[in-house]
Short mmCIF file of C-alpha atoms in Angstrom, two decimals:
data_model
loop_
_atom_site.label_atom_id
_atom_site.label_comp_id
_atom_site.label_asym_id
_atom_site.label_seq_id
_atom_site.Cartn_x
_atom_site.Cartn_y
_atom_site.Cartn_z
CA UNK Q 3 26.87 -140.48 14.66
CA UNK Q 4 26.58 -138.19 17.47
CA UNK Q 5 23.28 -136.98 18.73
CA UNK Q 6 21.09 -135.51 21.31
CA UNK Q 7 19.05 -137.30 23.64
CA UNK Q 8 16.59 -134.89 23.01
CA UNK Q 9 16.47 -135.99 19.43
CA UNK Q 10 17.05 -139.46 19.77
CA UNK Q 11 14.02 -139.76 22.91
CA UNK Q 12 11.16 -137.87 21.12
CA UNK Q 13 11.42 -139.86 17.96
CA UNK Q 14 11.69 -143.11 20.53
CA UNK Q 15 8.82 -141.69 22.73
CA UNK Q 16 7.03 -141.04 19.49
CA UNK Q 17 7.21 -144.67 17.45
CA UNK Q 18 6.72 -146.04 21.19
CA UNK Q 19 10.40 -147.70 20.81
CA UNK Q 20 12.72 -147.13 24.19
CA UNK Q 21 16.75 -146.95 23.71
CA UNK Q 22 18.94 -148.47 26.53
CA UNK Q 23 21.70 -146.42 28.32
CA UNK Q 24 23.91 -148.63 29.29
CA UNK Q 25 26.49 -147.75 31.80
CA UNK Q 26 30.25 -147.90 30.34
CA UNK Q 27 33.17 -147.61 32.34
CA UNK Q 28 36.31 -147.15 29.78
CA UNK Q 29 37.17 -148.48 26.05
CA UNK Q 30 36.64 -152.41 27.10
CA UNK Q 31 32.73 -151.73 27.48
CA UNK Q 32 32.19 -148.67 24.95
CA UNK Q 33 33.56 -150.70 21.97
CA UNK Q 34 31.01 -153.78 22.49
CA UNK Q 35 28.44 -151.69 23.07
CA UNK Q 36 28.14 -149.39 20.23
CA UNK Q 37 29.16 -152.81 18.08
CA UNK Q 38 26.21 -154.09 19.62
CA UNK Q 39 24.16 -151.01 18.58
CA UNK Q 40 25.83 -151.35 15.44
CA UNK Q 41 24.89 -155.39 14.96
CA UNK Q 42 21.12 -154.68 15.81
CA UNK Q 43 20.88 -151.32 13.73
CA UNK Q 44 19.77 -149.57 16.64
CA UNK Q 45 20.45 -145.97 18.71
CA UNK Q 46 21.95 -146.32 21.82
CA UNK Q 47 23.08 -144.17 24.57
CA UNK Q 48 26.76 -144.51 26.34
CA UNK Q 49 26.00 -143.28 29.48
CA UNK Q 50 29.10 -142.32 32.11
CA UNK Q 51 28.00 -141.88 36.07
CA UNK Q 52 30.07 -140.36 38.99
CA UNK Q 53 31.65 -143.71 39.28
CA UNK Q 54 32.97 -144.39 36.30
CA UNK Q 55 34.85 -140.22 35.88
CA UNK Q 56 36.05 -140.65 39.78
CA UNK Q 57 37.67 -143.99 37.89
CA UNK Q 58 38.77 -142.09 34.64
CA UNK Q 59 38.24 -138.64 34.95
CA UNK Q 60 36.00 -136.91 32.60
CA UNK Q 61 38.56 -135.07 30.02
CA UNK Q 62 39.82 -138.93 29.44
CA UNK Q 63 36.82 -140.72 29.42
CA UNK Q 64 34.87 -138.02 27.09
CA UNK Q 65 37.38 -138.16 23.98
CA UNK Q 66 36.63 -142.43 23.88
CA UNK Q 67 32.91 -141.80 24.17
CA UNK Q 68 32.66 -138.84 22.13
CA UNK Q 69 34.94 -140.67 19.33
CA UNK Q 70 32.70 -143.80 19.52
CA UNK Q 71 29.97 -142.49 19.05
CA UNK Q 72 31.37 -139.80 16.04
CA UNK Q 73 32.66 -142.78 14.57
CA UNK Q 74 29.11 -145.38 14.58
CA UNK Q 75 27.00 -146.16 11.95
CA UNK Q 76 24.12 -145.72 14.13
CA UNK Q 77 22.56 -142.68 16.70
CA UNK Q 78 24.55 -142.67 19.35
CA UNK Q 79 24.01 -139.90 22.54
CA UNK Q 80 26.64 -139.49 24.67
CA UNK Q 81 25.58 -138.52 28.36
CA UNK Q 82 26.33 -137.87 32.24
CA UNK Q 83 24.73 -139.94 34.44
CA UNK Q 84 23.56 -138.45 37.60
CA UNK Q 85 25.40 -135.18 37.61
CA UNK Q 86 25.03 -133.79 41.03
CA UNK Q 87 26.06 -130.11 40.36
CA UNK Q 88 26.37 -127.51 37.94
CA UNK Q 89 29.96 -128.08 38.02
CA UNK Q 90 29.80 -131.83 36.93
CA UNK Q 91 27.68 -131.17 33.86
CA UNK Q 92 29.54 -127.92 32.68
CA UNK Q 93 32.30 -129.82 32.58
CA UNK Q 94 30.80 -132.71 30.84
CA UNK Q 95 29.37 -130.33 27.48
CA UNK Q 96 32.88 -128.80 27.64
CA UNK Q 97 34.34 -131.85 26.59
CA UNK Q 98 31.57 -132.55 24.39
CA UNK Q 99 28.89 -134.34 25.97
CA UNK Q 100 25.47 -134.30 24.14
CA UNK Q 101 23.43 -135.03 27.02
CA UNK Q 102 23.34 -134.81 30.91
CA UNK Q 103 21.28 -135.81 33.62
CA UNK Q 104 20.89 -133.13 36.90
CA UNK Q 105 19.95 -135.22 40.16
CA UNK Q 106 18.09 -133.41 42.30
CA UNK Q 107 15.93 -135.98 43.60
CA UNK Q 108 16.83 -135.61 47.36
CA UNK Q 109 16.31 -132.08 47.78
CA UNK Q 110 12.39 -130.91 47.94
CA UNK Q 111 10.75 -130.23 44.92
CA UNK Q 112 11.13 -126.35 45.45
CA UNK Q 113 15.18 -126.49 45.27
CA UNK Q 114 15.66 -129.59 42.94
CA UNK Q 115 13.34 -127.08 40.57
CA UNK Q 116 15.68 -124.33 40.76
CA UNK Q 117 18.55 -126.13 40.43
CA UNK Q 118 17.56 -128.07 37.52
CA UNK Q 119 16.18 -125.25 35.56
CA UNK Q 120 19.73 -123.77 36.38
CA UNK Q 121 21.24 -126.67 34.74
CA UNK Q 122 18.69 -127.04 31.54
CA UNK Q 123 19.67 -123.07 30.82
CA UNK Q 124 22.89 -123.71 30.79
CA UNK Q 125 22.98 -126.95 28.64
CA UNK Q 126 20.21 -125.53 26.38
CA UNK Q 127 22.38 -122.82 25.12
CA UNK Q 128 25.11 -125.01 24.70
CA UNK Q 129 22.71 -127.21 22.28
CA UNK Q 130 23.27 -129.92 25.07
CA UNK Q 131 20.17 -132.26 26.34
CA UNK Q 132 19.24 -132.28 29.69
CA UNK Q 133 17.41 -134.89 31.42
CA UNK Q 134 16.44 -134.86 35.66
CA UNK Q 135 14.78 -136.94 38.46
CA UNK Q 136 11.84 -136.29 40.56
CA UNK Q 137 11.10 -139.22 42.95
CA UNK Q 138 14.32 -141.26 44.03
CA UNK Q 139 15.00 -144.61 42.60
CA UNK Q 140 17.05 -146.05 45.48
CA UNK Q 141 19.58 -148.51 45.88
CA UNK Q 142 20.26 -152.41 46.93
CA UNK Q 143 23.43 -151.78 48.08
CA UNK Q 144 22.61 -150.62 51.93
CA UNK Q 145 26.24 -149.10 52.14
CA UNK Q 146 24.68 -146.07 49.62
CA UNK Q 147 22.30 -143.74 51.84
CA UNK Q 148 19.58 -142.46 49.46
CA UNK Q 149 15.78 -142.57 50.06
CA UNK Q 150 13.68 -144.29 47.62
CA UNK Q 151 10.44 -142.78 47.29
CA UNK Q 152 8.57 -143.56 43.86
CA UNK Q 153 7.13 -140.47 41.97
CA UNK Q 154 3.89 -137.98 42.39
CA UNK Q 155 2.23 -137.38 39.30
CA UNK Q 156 1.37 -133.83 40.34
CA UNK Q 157 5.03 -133.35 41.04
CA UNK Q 158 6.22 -134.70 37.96
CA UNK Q 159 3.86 -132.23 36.28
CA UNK Q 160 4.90 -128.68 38.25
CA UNK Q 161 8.87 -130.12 37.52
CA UNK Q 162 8.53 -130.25 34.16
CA UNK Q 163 6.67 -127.16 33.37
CA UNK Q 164 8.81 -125.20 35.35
CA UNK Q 165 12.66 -126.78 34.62
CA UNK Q 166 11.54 -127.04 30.85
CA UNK Q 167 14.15 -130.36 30.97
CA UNK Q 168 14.10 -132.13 27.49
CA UNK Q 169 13.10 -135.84 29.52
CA UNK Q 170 12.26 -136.77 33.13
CA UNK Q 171 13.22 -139.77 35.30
CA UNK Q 172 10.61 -141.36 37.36
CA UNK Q 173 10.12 -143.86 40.04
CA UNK Q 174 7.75 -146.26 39.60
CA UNK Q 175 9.23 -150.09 41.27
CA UNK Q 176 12.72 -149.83 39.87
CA UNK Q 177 15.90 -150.21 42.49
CA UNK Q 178 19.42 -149.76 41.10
CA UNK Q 179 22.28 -152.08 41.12
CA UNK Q 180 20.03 -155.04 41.14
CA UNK Q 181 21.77 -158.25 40.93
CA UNK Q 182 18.08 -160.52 40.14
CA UNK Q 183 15.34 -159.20 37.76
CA UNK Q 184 12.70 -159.09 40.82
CA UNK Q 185 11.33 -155.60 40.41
CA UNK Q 186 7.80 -154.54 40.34
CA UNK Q 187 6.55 -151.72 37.74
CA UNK Q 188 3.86 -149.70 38.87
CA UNK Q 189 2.12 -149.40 35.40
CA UNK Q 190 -0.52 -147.92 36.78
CA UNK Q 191 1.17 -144.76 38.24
CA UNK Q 192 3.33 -144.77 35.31
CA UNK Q 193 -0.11 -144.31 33.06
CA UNK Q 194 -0.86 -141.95 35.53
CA UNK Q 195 2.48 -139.80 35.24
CA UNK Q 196 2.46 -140.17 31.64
CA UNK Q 197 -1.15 -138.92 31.42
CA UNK Q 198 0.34 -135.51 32.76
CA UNK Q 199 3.69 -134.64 30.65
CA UNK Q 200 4.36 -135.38 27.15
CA UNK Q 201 7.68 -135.05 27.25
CA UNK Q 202 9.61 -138.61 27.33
CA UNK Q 203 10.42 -140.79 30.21
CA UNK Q 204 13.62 -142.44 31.78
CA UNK Q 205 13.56 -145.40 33.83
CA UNK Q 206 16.52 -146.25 35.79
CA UNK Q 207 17.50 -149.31 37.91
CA UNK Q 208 16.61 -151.55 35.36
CA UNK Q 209 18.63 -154.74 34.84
CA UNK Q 210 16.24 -155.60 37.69
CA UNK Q 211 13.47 -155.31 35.81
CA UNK Q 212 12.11 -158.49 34.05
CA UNK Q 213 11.83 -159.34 30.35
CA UNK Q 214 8.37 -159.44 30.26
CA UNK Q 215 7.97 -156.07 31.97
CA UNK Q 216 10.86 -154.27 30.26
CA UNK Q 217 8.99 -154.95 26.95
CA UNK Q 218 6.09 -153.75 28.81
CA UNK Q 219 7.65 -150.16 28.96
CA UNK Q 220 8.02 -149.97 25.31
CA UNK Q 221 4.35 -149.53 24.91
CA UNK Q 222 4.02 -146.53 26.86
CA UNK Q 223 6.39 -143.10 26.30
CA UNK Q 224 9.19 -144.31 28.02
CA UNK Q 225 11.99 -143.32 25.51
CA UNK Q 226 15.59 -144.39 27.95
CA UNK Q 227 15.78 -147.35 30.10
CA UNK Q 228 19.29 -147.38 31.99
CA UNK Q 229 21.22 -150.57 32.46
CA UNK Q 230 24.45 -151.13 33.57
CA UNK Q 231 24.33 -154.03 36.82
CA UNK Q 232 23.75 -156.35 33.95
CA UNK Q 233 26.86 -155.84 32.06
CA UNK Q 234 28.76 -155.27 34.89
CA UNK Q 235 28.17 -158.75 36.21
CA UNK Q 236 28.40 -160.07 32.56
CA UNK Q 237 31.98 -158.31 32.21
CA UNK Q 238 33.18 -159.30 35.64
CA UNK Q 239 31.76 -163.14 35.76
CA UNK Q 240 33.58 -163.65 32.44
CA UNK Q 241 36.57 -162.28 33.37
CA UNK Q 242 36.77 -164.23 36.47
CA UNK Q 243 36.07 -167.65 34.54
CA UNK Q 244 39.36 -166.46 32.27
CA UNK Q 245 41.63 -165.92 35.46
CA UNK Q 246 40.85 -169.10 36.38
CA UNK Q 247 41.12 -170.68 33.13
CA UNK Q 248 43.95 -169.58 32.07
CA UNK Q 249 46.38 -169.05 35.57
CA UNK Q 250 49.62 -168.37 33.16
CA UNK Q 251 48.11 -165.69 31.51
CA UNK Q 252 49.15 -162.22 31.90
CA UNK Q 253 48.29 -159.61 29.17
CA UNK Q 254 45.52 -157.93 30.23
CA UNK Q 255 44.27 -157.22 26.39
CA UNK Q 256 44.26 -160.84 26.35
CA UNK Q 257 41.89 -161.17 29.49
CA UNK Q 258 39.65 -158.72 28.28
CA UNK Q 259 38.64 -160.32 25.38
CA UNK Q 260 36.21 -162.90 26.53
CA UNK Q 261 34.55 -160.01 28.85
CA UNK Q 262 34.38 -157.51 25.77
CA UNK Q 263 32.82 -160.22 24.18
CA UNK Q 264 30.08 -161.05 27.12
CA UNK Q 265 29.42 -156.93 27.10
CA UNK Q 266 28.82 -157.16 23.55
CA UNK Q 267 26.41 -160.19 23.79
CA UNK Q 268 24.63 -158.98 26.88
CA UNK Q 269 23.67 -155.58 25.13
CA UNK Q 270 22.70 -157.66 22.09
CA UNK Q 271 20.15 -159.33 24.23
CA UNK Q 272 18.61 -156.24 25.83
CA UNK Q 273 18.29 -154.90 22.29
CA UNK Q 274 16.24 -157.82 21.20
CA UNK Q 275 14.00 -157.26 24.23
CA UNK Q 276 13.28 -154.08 23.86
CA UNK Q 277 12.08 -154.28 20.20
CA UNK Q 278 15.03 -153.71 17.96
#
């Protein structure tokens, strides 16, 4: 079924439970996903970034989400992924979107405020969620310029009294596009964040984040944890290993099989860690 983030995070931030958005790129990794969800009776978000509607543009890609997720037997939200405009997330609740997320986290606090609360207006009266950044989880890719600078408490608190956004992504040790789980949570600036807002929080970046600390999370209001390195690799290792298997073989639907499967059983396996 289709839902909200809104709904689906303050029930999660509530019963101290966290649901994984995991970064999809087209059918071959929405379908083993929300059968994942499906297999371990959990919620789960499908979460499409700027790469993945530059690959498949956005009135493509949103039918297969929005279908998917219609079409589950369990909560399924259905959300952009680092919007960086107004434009990018009207067009994402035109086609039916449930959730976005505004990035703002480069400009200063003063302008990534009034855009955001730009942004959470407009989704709110279109019954969409809205979820934004303050701090900047950055990146281990060195070819993608953007500052990594983990999160004020006191800034955390002005941005979401003023932007009234439904949940709010922090930096507290996470990188993105981490091929190794070798991050380092802050807990104790996370305690401290959490300490000042009540609404739930996002943690991106984290297929780098170990097992031990991942389950960690759970235990404080931490309601989203985005992955999507981790299938990535999963889907593109397995596919490599059939390539090479099998050098005669030349139907793609074929080739994706194996790699649909490794999606499927890599999202399993976050489930399990994070409780469900």
């Amino acid at each position: 079924m289709l839902v909200t983030l809104k709904e689906m995070a303050d029930q999660a931030a509530d019963k101290h439970y966290a649901v994984p958005a995991f970064n999809i790129f087209g059918y071959e990794d929405i379908l083993p996903v929300v059968q994942a969800a499906e297999a371990m009776k959990a919620p789960v978000i499908l979460a499409a970034n700027l790469v993945a509607v530059k690959h498949m543009p956005t009135p493509f890609l949103a039918p297969l989400m929005v279908q998917a997720a219609k079409q589950a037997s369990v909560p399924v939200c259905v959300h952009l992924d680092h919007g960086k405009n107004l434009e990018s997330c009207i067009e994402a609740i035109e086609h039916g979107f449930s959730s976005v997320m505004y990035d703002g986290s480069q400009l200063p606090l003063e302008e990534n405020i009034r855009r955001t609360k730009e942004i959470a207006d407009y989704a709110h009266k279109h019954g969409v969620s809205i979820e934004a950044e303050i701090g900047s989880v950055g990146y281990s890719d060195p070819s993608i310029q953007m500052k990594h600078m983990l999160s004020d408490p006191e800034e955390v608190e002005i941005f979401v009294r003023e932007t009234g956004i439904d949940a709010v992504a922090i930096s507290v040790g996470t990188v993105h596009r981490m091929e190794e789980q070798a991050a380092s949570i802050d807990f104790d600036l996370l305690q401290r964040i959490q300490d000042r807002v009540s609404i739930p929080l996002v943690i991106h970046g984290s297929s780098g984040v170990p097992d031990d600390q991942l389950r960690k999370l759970t235990t404080y209001r931490v309601a989203k944890i985005n992955i999507g390195t981790a299938l990535r690799m999963a889907f593109g290792a397995s596919l490599r290993a059939e390539i090479e298997s099998k050098p005669k073989e030349f139907d793609r639907i074929a080739l994706f099989q194996a790699p649909m499967q490794a999606v499927f059983e890599t999202a399993k396996n976050k489930f399990s860690i994070l409780g469900f």
